[in-house]
């Protein structure tokens, strides 16, 4: 028993170290990147009419590369902060969903997305994180839409001592062989010119749900839409 406790404590300490490392690294890496962008822009001004189409294009590639690295780092920073977030307490899931939908309002309108939902329960969660979870899942359901108007349903059913939520869409779907891979950091199934993004969204969802003692998974097939499920136990871990 004492041995198990010791292992658990060591694991917790090494997780905290890793989080701290990711936080510090991502924070400190932002600064030199800002400097690179700034100086390339100065170079462009200085060289102005000496630039050829090719050298000008190279500079654009440098700036785009840096900007991409900044998005990846800020994703990493967001990911590393999840463990340090707010209080886990009893909250209304419907309130968290409403806040997520308010953030997505423009894309919901632009894409004519129809959203329906069941009565949603009270759950023990960090409300900012539940909202972020809904925002990532509903945002993806809109982004990975098929040709028709997107239709999304958010459901909740009671299961033993937990709630099982679902976010179902009629989008492009996912090949079952990638069902686990998409929850890993920076893993994506499409090129950026087709669908923008960094591939951190679902990794964040997974970390949020694990922090609350639940599970998250997807059931999908290409062309048949996707349903993301997550569970929230009555007593989440704090
Ligand atoms: P991002 O949206 O930035 O690519 P995510 O981590 O949110 O990153 O998603 C990872 C990948 O999972 C996406 O690139 C996409 O290939 C796939 N995916 C996520 N949600 C859906 C969805 N609702 N329908 C189809 N594919 C999805």
mmCIF file of C-alpha atoms and ligand atoms in Angstrom:
data_model
loop_
_atom_site.group_PDB
_atom_site.id
_atom_site.type_symbol
_atom_site.label_atom_id
_atom_site.label_comp_id
_atom_site.label_asym_id
_atom_site.label_seq_id
_atom_site.Cartn_x
_atom_site.Cartn_y
_atom_site.Cartn_z
ATOM 1 C CA UNK A 1 0.000 0.000 0.000
ATOM 2 C CA UNK A 2 2.788 2.412 1.010
ATOM 3 C CA UNK A 3 4.626 1.462 -2.176
ATOM 4 C CA UNK A 4 1.562 2.303 -4.301
ATOM 5 C CA UNK A 5 1.185 5.625 -2.557
ATOM 6 C CA UNK A 6 4.839 6.392 -3.230
ATOM 7 C CA UNK A 7 4.426 5.597 -6.949
ATOM 8 C CA UNK A 8 1.302 7.772 -7.152
ATOM 9 C CA UNK A 9 3.144 10.649 -5.506
ATOM 10 C CA UNK A 10 6.114 10.277 -7.844
ATOM 11 C CA UNK A 11 3.808 10.217 -10.858
ATOM 12 C CA UNK A 12 2.025 13.338 -9.679
ATOM 13 C CA UNK A 13 5.332 15.108 -9.125
ATOM 14 C CA UNK A 14 6.678 14.137 -12.538
ATOM 15 C CA UNK A 15 3.397 15.285 -14.181
ATOM 16 C CA UNK A 16 3.680 18.622 -12.406
ATOM 17 C CA UNK A 17 7.330 18.934 -13.547
ATOM 18 C CA UNK A 18 6.326 18.229 -17.132
ATOM 19 C CA UNK A 19 3.520 20.775 -17.002
ATOM 20 C CA UNK A 20 5.860 23.336 -15.538
ATOM 21 C CA UNK A 21 8.424 22.569 -18.236
ATOM 22 C CA UNK A 22 5.858 22.925 -21.052
ATOM 23 C CA UNK A 23 4.604 26.167 -19.537
ATOM 24 C CA UNK A 24 8.026 27.782 -19.139
ATOM 25 C CA UNK A 25 9.275 26.553 -22.523
ATOM 26 C CA UNK A 26 6.215 27.785 -24.388
ATOM 27 C CA UNK A 27 6.241 31.094 -22.575
ATOM 28 C CA UNK A 28 9.942 31.785 -23.195
ATOM 29 C CA UNK A 29 9.863 30.597 -26.816
ATOM 30 C CA UNK A 30 7.381 33.312 -27.778
ATOM 31 C CA UNK A 31 9.900 36.102 -27.272
ATOM 32 C CA UNK A 32 12.584 35.106 -29.853
ATOM 33 C CA UNK A 33 9.839 34.364 -32.357
ATOM 34 C CA UNK A 34 8.493 37.895 -32.023
ATOM 35 C CA UNK A 35 12.048 39.131 -32.649
ATOM 36 C CA UNK A 36 12.380 37.036 -35.843
ATOM 37 C CA UNK A 37 9.133 38.439 -37.278
ATOM 38 C CA UNK A 38 10.089 41.987 -36.314
ATOM 39 C CA UNK A 39 13.522 41.805 -37.959
ATOM 40 C CA UNK A 40 12.281 40.140 -41.138
ATOM 41 C CA UNK A 41 9.781 42.966 -41.474
ATOM 42 C CA UNK A 42 12.571 45.530 -40.953
ATOM 43 C CA UNK A 43 14.730 43.729 -43.541
ATOM 44 C CA UNK A 44 11.863 43.882 -46.015
ATOM 45 C CA UNK A 45 11.550 47.648 -45.505
ATOM 46 C CA UNK A 46 15.329 48.197 -45.768
ATOM 47 C CA UNK A 47 15.764 46.114 -48.904
ATOM 48 C CA UNK A 48 12.521 47.314 -50.444
ATOM 49 C CA UNK A 49 13.283 47.743 -54.191
ATOM 50 C CA UNK A 50 16.257 45.365 -54.083
ATOM 51 C CA UNK A 51 13.953 42.437 -53.364
ATOM 52 C CA UNK A 52 13.174 40.067 -56.219
ATOM 53 C CA UNK A 53 9.950 38.071 -56.406
ATOM 54 C CA UNK A 54 11.851 35.062 -55.112
ATOM 55 C CA UNK A 55 13.509 36.743 -52.114
ATOM 56 C CA UNK A 56 10.235 38.466 -51.229
ATOM 57 C CA UNK A 57 8.514 35.079 -51.325
ATOM 58 C CA UNK A 58 11.176 33.586 -49.049
ATOM 59 C CA UNK A 59 10.538 36.327 -46.506
ATOM 60 C CA UNK A 60 6.818 35.606 -46.629
ATOM 61 C CA UNK A 61 7.619 31.936 -45.935
ATOM 62 C CA UNK A 62 9.742 32.924 -42.912
ATOM 63 C CA UNK A 63 6.929 35.074 -41.488
ATOM 64 C CA UNK A 64 4.321 32.378 -42.138
ATOM 65 C CA UNK A 65 6.534 29.734 -40.548
ATOM 66 C CA UNK A 66 7.040 31.849 -37.449
ATOM 67 C CA UNK A 67 3.350 32.620 -37.205
ATOM 68 C CA UNK A 68 2.572 28.902 -37.424
ATOM 69 C CA UNK A 69 5.100 28.166 -34.688
ATOM 70 C CA UNK A 70 3.482 30.849 -32.527
ATOM 71 C CA UNK A 71 0.070 29.145 -32.888
ATOM 72 C CA UNK A 72 1.579 25.769 -31.989
ATOM 73 C CA UNK A 73 3.320 27.217 -28.937
ATOM 74 C CA UNK A 74 0.234 29.038 -27.767
ATOM 75 C CA UNK A 75 -1.685 25.732 -28.118
ATOM 76 C CA UNK A 76 0.957 24.034 -26.002
ATOM 77 C CA UNK A 77 0.704 26.796 -23.426
ATOM 78 C CA UNK A 78 -3.081 26.393 -23.283
ATOM 79 C CA UNK A 79 -2.637 22.623 -22.920
ATOM 80 C CA UNK A 80 -0.110 22.923 -20.103
ATOM 81 C CA UNK A 81 -2.394 25.252 -18.129
ATOM 82 C CA UNK A 82 -5.361 22.860 -17.933
ATOM 83 C CA UNK A 83 -4.170 21.190 -14.750
ATOM 84 C CA UNK A 84 -3.911 24.551 -12.958
ATOM 85 C CA UNK A 85 -7.347 25.789 -13.821
ATOM 86 C CA UNK A 86 -10.346 26.791 -11.696
ATOM 87 C CA UNK A 87 -12.485 25.041 -9.166
ATOM 88 C CA UNK A 88 -14.449 21.850 -9.788
ATOM 89 C CA UNK A 89 -17.962 22.381 -8.452
ATOM 90 C CA UNK A 90 -21.581 21.709 -9.297
ATOM 91 C CA UNK A 91 -22.497 23.639 -12.469
ATOM 92 C CA UNK A 92 -25.262 23.765 -15.042
ATOM 93 C CA UNK A 93 -24.010 22.145 -18.285
ATOM 94 C CA UNK A 94 -26.559 24.154 -20.279
ATOM 95 C CA UNK A 95 -24.962 27.429 -19.132
ATOM 96 C CA UNK A 96 -21.530 26.181 -20.282
ATOM 97 C CA UNK A 97 -22.979 25.155 -23.668
ATOM 98 C CA UNK A 98 -24.684 28.540 -24.105
ATOM 99 C CA UNK A 99 -21.397 30.341 -23.515
ATOM 100 C CA UNK A 100 -19.622 28.092 -26.043
ATOM 101 C CA UNK A 101 -22.341 28.708 -28.661
ATOM 102 C CA UNK A 102 -22.127 32.458 -28.074
ATOM 103 C CA UNK A 103 -18.415 32.308 -28.981
ATOM 104 C CA UNK A 104 -19.224 30.342 -32.137
ATOM 105 C CA UNK A 105 -22.165 32.522 -33.137
ATOM 106 C CA UNK A 106 -20.580 33.995 -36.276
ATOM 107 C CA UNK A 107 -19.560 30.651 -37.779
ATOM 108 C CA UNK A 108 -22.930 29.106 -36.808
ATOM 109 C CA UNK A 109 -24.717 31.840 -38.757
ATOM 110 C CA UNK A 110 -22.314 31.871 -41.705
ATOM 111 C CA UNK A 111 -22.666 28.126 -42.226
ATOM 112 C CA UNK A 112 -26.420 27.926 -41.449
ATOM 113 C CA UNK A 113 -25.746 25.353 -38.776
ATOM 114 C CA UNK A 114 -28.766 23.860 -37.022
ATOM 115 C CA UNK A 115 -28.111 23.018 -33.375
ATOM 116 C CA UNK A 116 -30.432 20.990 -31.154
ATOM 117 C CA UNK A 117 -29.926 19.692 -27.622
ATOM 118 C CA UNK A 118 -31.476 17.570 -24.878
ATOM 119 C CA UNK A 119 -32.121 18.855 -21.385
ATOM 120 C CA UNK A 120 -28.647 19.105 -19.930
ATOM 121 C CA UNK A 121 -27.879 18.162 -16.306
ATOM 122 C CA UNK A 122 -25.930 19.703 -13.434
ATOM 123 C CA UNK A 123 -22.409 18.217 -13.306
ATOM 124 C CA UNK A 124 -19.313 18.537 -11.120
ATOM 125 C CA UNK A 125 -16.852 20.320 -13.390
ATOM 126 C CA UNK A 126 -14.791 23.414 -13.916
ATOM 127 C CA UNK A 127 -17.308 25.549 -15.824
ATOM 128 C CA UNK A 128 -14.725 27.371 -17.987
ATOM 129 C CA UNK A 129 -13.322 24.020 -19.074
ATOM 130 C CA UNK A 130 -16.722 22.476 -19.868
ATOM 131 C CA UNK A 131 -17.454 25.508 -21.996
ATOM 132 C CA UNK A 132 -14.109 25.145 -23.768
ATOM 133 C CA UNK A 133 -14.821 21.454 -24.371
ATOM 134 C CA UNK A 134 -18.187 22.225 -25.998
ATOM 135 C CA UNK A 135 -16.596 25.016 -28.000
ATOM 136 C CA UNK A 136 -13.883 22.703 -29.387
ATOM 137 C CA UNK A 137 -16.310 19.878 -30.219
ATOM 138 C CA UNK A 138 -19.054 22.052 -31.754
ATOM 139 C CA UNK A 139 -16.403 24.169 -33.538
ATOM 140 C CA UNK A 140 -14.959 21.010 -35.110
ATOM 141 C CA UNK A 141 -18.431 19.752 -36.053
ATOM 142 C CA UNK A 142 -18.884 22.988 -38.029
ATOM 143 C CA UNK A 143 -15.348 23.054 -39.469
ATOM 144 C CA UNK A 144 -15.443 19.456 -40.717
ATOM 145 C CA UNK A 145 -18.894 19.798 -42.317
ATOM 146 C CA UNK A 146 -20.042 18.076 -45.515
ATOM 147 C CA UNK A 147 -21.691 19.839 -48.425
ATOM 148 C CA UNK A 148 -25.157 20.174 -46.875
ATOM 149 C CA UNK A 149 -26.049 22.441 -43.932
ATOM 150 C CA UNK A 150 -24.426 21.246 -40.721
ATOM 151 C CA UNK A 151 -26.725 19.679 -38.121
ATOM 152 C CA UNK A 152 -25.407 19.145 -34.611
ATOM 153 C CA UNK A 153 -27.121 17.511 -31.663
ATOM 154 C CA UNK A 154 -25.865 17.700 -28.090
ATOM 155 C CA UNK A 155 -27.215 14.943 -25.865
ATOM 156 C CA UNK A 156 -26.846 13.751 -22.268
ATOM 157 C CA UNK A 157 -27.884 10.405 -20.790
ATOM 158 C CA UNK A 158 -27.561 9.064 -17.278
ATOM 159 C CA UNK A 159 -25.299 5.997 -16.842
ATOM 160 C CA UNK A 160 -24.753 4.472 -13.381
ATOM 161 C CA UNK A 161 -22.926 7.151 -11.447
ATOM 162 C CA UNK A 162 -21.983 9.384 -14.368
ATOM 163 C CA UNK A 163 -23.437 11.435 -17.216
ATOM 164 C CA UNK A 164 -22.556 10.554 -20.789
ATOM 165 C CA UNK A 165 -22.649 13.538 -23.127
ATOM 166 C CA UNK A 166 -22.618 13.357 -26.922
ATOM 167 C CA UNK A 167 -21.952 15.852 -29.684
ATOM 168 C CA UNK A 168 -23.181 14.390 -32.988
ATOM 169 C CA UNK A 169 -22.679 15.938 -36.426
ATOM 170 C CA UNK A 170 -23.516 15.123 -40.056
ATOM 171 C CA UNK A 171 -20.042 16.103 -41.289
ATOM 172 C CA UNK A 172 -17.273 14.401 -43.277
ATOM 173 C CA UNK A 173 -16.649 11.709 -40.658
ATOM 174 C CA UNK A 174 -13.411 10.025 -39.543
ATOM 175 C CA UNK A 175 -11.949 6.679 -40.554
ATOM 176 C CA UNK A 176 -12.274 4.385 -37.502
ATOM 177 C CA UNK A 177 -8.524 3.594 -37.605
ATOM 178 C CA UNK A 178 -7.804 7.234 -36.616
ATOM 179 C CA UNK A 179 -10.302 7.325 -33.741
ATOM 180 C CA UNK A 180 -7.565 7.366 -31.074
ATOM 181 C CA UNK A 181 -4.835 9.204 -32.927
ATOM 182 C CA UNK A 182 -6.902 12.414 -33.271
ATOM 183 C CA UNK A 183 -6.832 12.915 -29.479
ATOM 184 C CA UNK A 184 -3.011 13.193 -29.468
ATOM 185 C CA UNK A 185 -1.293 16.588 -29.487
ATOM 186 C CA UNK A 186 -0.867 18.110 -32.984
ATOM 187 C CA UNK A 187 -2.349 15.097 -34.771
ATOM 188 C CA UNK A 188 -4.517 16.062 -37.743
ATOM 189 C CA UNK A 189 -5.962 14.139 -40.671
ATOM 190 C CA UNK A 190 -5.998 16.948 -43.243
ATOM 191 C CA UNK A 191 -3.684 19.555 -44.695
ATOM 192 C CA UNK A 192 -3.890 23.115 -43.362
ATOM 193 C CA UNK A 193 -4.949 24.620 -46.668
ATOM 194 C CA UNK A 194 -8.036 22.391 -46.639
ATOM 195 C CA UNK A 195 -8.973 22.845 -42.970
ATOM 196 C CA UNK A 196 -7.121 25.357 -40.757
ATOM 197 C CA UNK A 197 -6.040 24.375 -37.251
ATOM 198 C CA UNK A 198 -3.154 23.199 -35.106
ATOM 199 C CA UNK A 199 -4.417 19.816 -33.935
ATOM 200 C CA UNK A 200 -4.438 20.711 -30.238
ATOM 201 C CA UNK A 201 -8.247 21.012 -29.737
ATOM 202 C CA UNK A 202 -9.069 17.363 -29.063
ATOM 203 C CA UNK A 203 -5.914 16.866 -26.943
ATOM 204 C CA UNK A 204 -7.210 19.708 -24.755
ATOM 205 C CA UNK A 205 -10.670 18.064 -24.586
ATOM 206 C CA UNK A 206 -9.063 14.783 -23.496
ATOM 207 C CA UNK A 207 -6.966 16.432 -20.812
ATOM 208 C CA UNK A 208 -9.988 18.338 -19.465
ATOM 209 C CA UNK A 209 -12.082 15.171 -19.253
ATOM 210 C CA UNK A 210 -9.279 13.152 -17.648
ATOM 211 C CA UNK A 211 -8.840 15.892 -15.050
ATOM 212 C CA UNK A 212 -12.506 15.328 -14.139
ATOM 213 C CA UNK A 213 -12.122 11.544 -13.968
ATOM 214 C CA UNK A 214 -14.091 10.819 -17.182
ATOM 215 C CA UNK A 215 -13.416 9.393 -20.637
ATOM 216 C CA UNK A 216 -13.755 10.753 -24.174
ATOM 217 C CA UNK A 217 -14.002 8.904 -27.491
ATOM 218 C CA UNK A 218 -15.452 9.139 -30.994
ATOM 219 C CA UNK A 219 -17.656 6.886 -33.096
ATOM 220 C CA UNK A 220 -17.624 7.697 -36.779
ATOM 221 C CA UNK A 221 -17.328 6.559 -40.374
ATOM 222 C CA UNK A 222 -16.300 8.494 -43.468
ATOM 223 C CA UNK A 223 -19.261 10.359 -44.945
ATOM 224 C CA UNK A 224 -21.552 9.346 -42.063
ATOM 225 C CA UNK A 225 -20.866 12.103 -39.562
ATOM 226 C CA UNK A 226 -19.177 11.753 -36.188
ATOM 227 C CA UNK A 227 -20.389 11.463 -32.623
ATOM 228 C CA UNK A 228 -18.005 12.484 -29.845
ATOM 229 C CA UNK A 229 -18.885 11.081 -26.413
ATOM 230 C CA UNK A 230 -17.561 12.083 -23.016
ATOM 231 C CA UNK A 231 -18.434 11.014 -19.507
ATOM 232 C CA UNK A 232 -18.476 13.061 -16.319
ATOM 233 C CA UNK A 233 -18.551 11.058 -13.081
ATOM 234 C CA UNK A 234 -20.638 12.388 -10.196
ATOM 235 C CA UNK A 235 -17.518 13.033 -8.167
ATOM 236 C CA UNK A 236 -14.763 14.433 -10.400
ATOM 237 C CA UNK A 237 -11.173 14.459 -9.167
ATOM 238 C CA UNK A 238 -9.972 17.781 -7.901
HETATM 239 P P1 LIG B 1 -7.792 20.794 -35.406
HETATM 240 O O1 LIG B 1 -9.287 21.024 -35.429
HETATM 241 O O2 LIG B 1 -7.000 22.012 -35.072
HETATM 242 O O3 LIG B 1 -7.280 20.083 -36.615
HETATM 243 P P2 LIG B 1 -8.349 18.852 -33.300
HETATM 244 O O4 LIG B 1 -7.432 18.281 -32.278
HETATM 245 O O5 LIG B 1 -9.555 19.570 -32.800
HETATM 246 O O6 LIG B 1 -7.466 19.797 -34.193
HETATM 247 O O7 LIG B 1 -8.817 17.681 -34.258
HETATM 248 C C1 LIG B 1 -7.863 16.743 -34.753
HETATM 249 C C2 LIG B 1 -8.342 16.142 -36.060
HETATM 250 O O8 LIG B 1 -9.482 15.298 -35.835
HETATM 251 C C3 LIG B 1 -8.827 17.160 -37.085
HETATM 252 O O9 LIG B 1 -7.767 17.715 -37.820
HETATM 253 C C4 LIG B 1 -9.753 16.299 -37.951
HETATM 254 O O10 LIG B 1 -8.998 15.576 -38.882
HETATM 255 C C5 LIG B 1 -10.364 15.333 -36.945
HETATM 256 N N1 LIG B 1 -11.704 15.788 -36.466
HETATM 257 C C6 LIG B 1 -11.980 16.393 -35.285
HETATM 258 N N2 LIG B 1 -13.307 16.639 -35.153
HETATM 259 C C7 LIG B 1 -13.890 16.164 -36.281
HETATM 260 C C8 LIG B 1 -15.248 16.101 -36.751
HETATM 261 N N3 LIG B 1 -16.271 16.561 -36.022
HETATM 262 N N4 LIG B 1 -15.471 15.533 -37.962
HETATM 263 C C9 LIG B 1 -14.438 15.040 -38.696
HETATM 264 N N5 LIG B 1 -13.136 15.070 -38.319
HETATM 265 C C10 LIG B 1 -12.861 15.626 -37.123
#
